[in-house]
Amino acid sequence: MEVKAFDKAHILHPYAPSQPLADMQMVKSASGVYLELESGKRVIDGMSSWWSVIHGYNVPELNAAASEQLSKMSHVMFGGLTHEPAIKLAQTLLKITAENLEHIFFSDSGSVSVEVALKMAFQYHHSQGNREKTKILAFEKGYHGDTFGAMSVCDPVTGMHSAFEGILHKNIFAAAPQPAFDAPWEEHYLDDFKRKLETHYSEIAAVILEPIVQGAGGMRIYSPEFLKGVRRLCDRYDILLILDEIATGFGRTGKLFAYEHAGISPDILCVGKALTGGYMSLAATLTTKKVMQGVEHGGNVLMHGPTFMANPLACAVANASLKLLLESPWQERVMMIEQQLKEELGRCRDLEIVEEVRVIGAIGVVALKKPTDLALLTPMFLSHGVWVRPFLNLIYIMPQYVITAKELSHLTTAIYDVVAAIEFENL
Ligand SMILES: Cc1ncc(COP(=O)(O)O)c(C=O)c1O
């Protein structure tokens, strides 16, 4: 059987039917900001493989780090053993994140790092004898991953609650964060959150939130004042705050971590995606001494331990990726991308079909007034030489920080042209 036919017949892809109508694009190789497709066609990747490939593909420094680590050991169990790549990575992560974070748990994906964060929060209370705290306060339009705990804190409508009705843990949801990033702040934006906290605080173990940008739940960019207010209220009600920086971490919003926009710090922090520069799956959950002391009260320990915990190969690549990032003018680059996205994607506002254009850091979103049609848009984008994968009514890009102004213009022009064609031809 031809390989693509085999893929179509047997291999499941994300959120896709087992018998897909459209063909997958086969990628032969990737380099810089380009994906090389089966046909030999090179397209600019606007997605950075879902936020992760911040330095571009096939990066000499990351390749070298992987080869060097491979020649030593690719993997070793983390129970009773430890290794330098993990220690070095922990040192760097604890140094570049908020000062109060002192402990780190490595896991193999963003969703699992969220599971670990939820376990930390629940065990913190349960170990100290507070068994009423069995719920998480999450936000509408939030997204935190696809495992069961993570799904239970995703948006109850656009998330996967309806597919798992009666199975998912029932949590409490507050209205999505408001207002937009630069909009004037009014205290009433916090009312719904405050009300939920006041009513349910005795059963809430933690609040979970994506700081500043809600990603896969709707690509919403909200005010740092809201985040400040959430921190203040969590402190008032003695509730732990989990910040999910899996998408926003490592410079994506123009700050190394998005919570820096609000000058706050979390009690528990999740990072993943760009941690290895998008080379392989690795994530981490960081927390404070206070949380770990609570978890371990009465002789308990945190109940988690994946087989590939702190995989040395992934840690070595993460170390090289962080070195590359921190020694680069990443902030200048991200701010230049932001400026260019504001100007060039901003042109889309002239189109009738466009509801809103939203930009922060190296994230650009064109929200349409109607849902997008992937089967229609994918070939249109490919014919413009770009890889862009919309969802809901959202056409969005989060380019690699190393993208040139010319390559970025190619992406934004493709988006404008495609949106204009949808409008003009009423597709
Ligand atoms: C904010 C956020 N949290 C969690 C996840 C889940 O991460 P993973 O897909 O690595 O499990 C994602 C992935 O898109 C995410 O954007």
PDB file of C-alpha atoms and ligand atoms in Angstrom, residues 15 50-51 108-114 142-147 150 154 208-211 213-217 243-248 270-273 281-283, ligand 1:
ATOM      1  CA  TYR A  15      -9.372  15.685  16.361  1.00  0.00           C
ATOM      2  CA  TRP A  50       1.707  24.710  17.485  1.00  0.00           C
ATOM      3  CA  TRP A  51       3.784  27.376  19.240  1.00  0.00           C
ATOM      4  CA  ASP A 108       6.486  14.467  29.004  1.00  0.00           C
ATOM      5  CA  SER A 109       3.796  16.797  27.699  1.00  0.00           C
ATOM      6  CA  GLY A 110       1.905  19.970  28.478  1.00  0.00           C
ATOM      7  CA  SER A 111      -1.265  18.092  29.400  1.00  0.00           C
ATOM      8  CA  VAL A 112       0.631  15.936  31.869  1.00  0.00           C
ATOM      9  CA  SER A 113       2.249  19.004  33.428  1.00  0.00           C
ATOM     10  CA  VAL A 114      -1.290  20.295  34.013  1.00  0.00           C
ATOM     11  CA  GLY A 142      -9.614  28.362  28.526  1.00  0.00           C
ATOM     12  CA  TYR A 143      -7.622  25.434  27.153  1.00  0.00           C
ATOM     13  CA  HIS A 144      -5.264  23.293  29.209  1.00  0.00           C
ATOM     14  CA  GLY A 145      -4.829  20.014  27.353  1.00  0.00           C
ATOM     15  CA  ASP A 146      -6.495  16.753  26.420  1.00  0.00           C
ATOM     16  CA  THR A 147      -6.012  14.415  29.393  1.00  0.00           C
ATOM     17  CA  ALA A 150      -6.846  18.993  31.878  1.00  0.00           C
ATOM     18  CA  CYS A 154     -11.058  23.531  29.540  1.00  0.00           C
ATOM     19  CA  ILE A 208      -6.149  27.762  36.765  1.00  0.00           C
ATOM     20  CA  LEU A 209      -5.620  30.277  34.001  1.00  0.00           C
ATOM     21  CA  GLU A 210      -3.573  30.964  30.876  1.00  0.00           C
ATOM     22  CA  PRO A 211      -1.924  34.325  31.574  1.00  0.00           C
ATOM     23  CA  VAL A 213      -3.439  34.942  26.103  1.00  0.00           C
ATOM     24  CA  GLN A 214      -6.115  32.264  26.090  1.00  0.00           C
ATOM     25  CA  GLY A 215      -4.885  30.085  23.240  1.00  0.00           C
ATOM     26  CA  ALA A 216      -6.696  27.101  21.779  1.00  0.00           C
ATOM     27  CA  GLY A 217      -9.960  28.070  23.511  1.00  0.00           C
ATOM     28  CA  LEU A 243      -0.653  29.625  35.628  1.00  0.00           C
ATOM     29  CA  ASP A 244      -0.503  27.633  32.413  1.00  0.00           C
ATOM     30  CA  GLU A 245       2.315  29.131  30.315  1.00  0.00           C
ATOM     31  CA  ILE A 246       2.565  26.111  28.031  1.00  0.00           C
ATOM     32  CA  ALA A 247       1.716  28.236  24.982  1.00  0.00           C
ATOM     33  CA  THR A 248       2.824  31.685  26.185  1.00  0.00           C
ATOM     34  CA  CYS A 270       3.246  24.858  33.824  1.00  0.00           C
ATOM     35  CA  VAL A 271       5.646  25.138  30.883  1.00  0.00           C
ATOM     36  CA  GLY A 272       6.101  22.971  27.777  1.00  0.00           C
ATOM     37  CA  LYS A 273       5.906  23.369  23.991  1.00  0.00           C
ATOM     38  CA  SER A 281       8.066  16.628  23.969  1.00  0.00           C
ATOM     39  CA  LEU A 282       9.053  17.871  27.404  1.00  0.00           C
ATOM     40  CA  ALA A 283       7.174  19.876  30.013  1.00  0.00           C
TER      41      ALA A 283
HETATM   42  C1  LIG B   1      -2.250  26.538  27.224  1.00  0.00           C
HETATM   43  C2  LIG B   1      -2.048  25.081  26.939  1.00  0.00           C
HETATM   44  N1  LIG B   1      -2.046  24.203  27.947  1.00  0.00           N
HETATM   45  C3  LIG B   1      -1.840  22.892  27.735  1.00  0.00           C
HETATM   46  C4  LIG B   1      -1.651  22.379  26.469  1.00  0.00           C
HETATM   47  C5  LIG B   1      -1.450  20.901  26.259  1.00  0.00           C
HETATM   48  O1  LIG B   1      -0.141  20.636  25.907  1.00  0.00           O
HETATM   49  P1  LIG B   1       0.222  19.278  25.132  1.00  0.00           P
HETATM   50  O2  LIG B   1      -0.446  19.348  23.818  1.00  0.00           O
HETATM   51  O3  LIG B   1       1.731  19.305  25.060  1.00  0.00           O
HETATM   52  O4  LIG B   1      -0.271  18.161  25.983  1.00  0.00           O
HETATM   53  C6  LIG B   1      -1.675  23.264  25.389  1.00  0.00           C
HETATM   54  C7  LIG B   1      -1.524  22.753  23.996  1.00  0.00           C
HETATM   55  O5  LIG B   1      -1.934  23.353  23.039  1.00  0.00           O
HETATM   56  C8  LIG B   1      -1.872  24.651  25.615  1.00  0.00           C
HETATM   57  O6  LIG B   1      -1.903  25.539  24.604  1.00  0.00           O
END
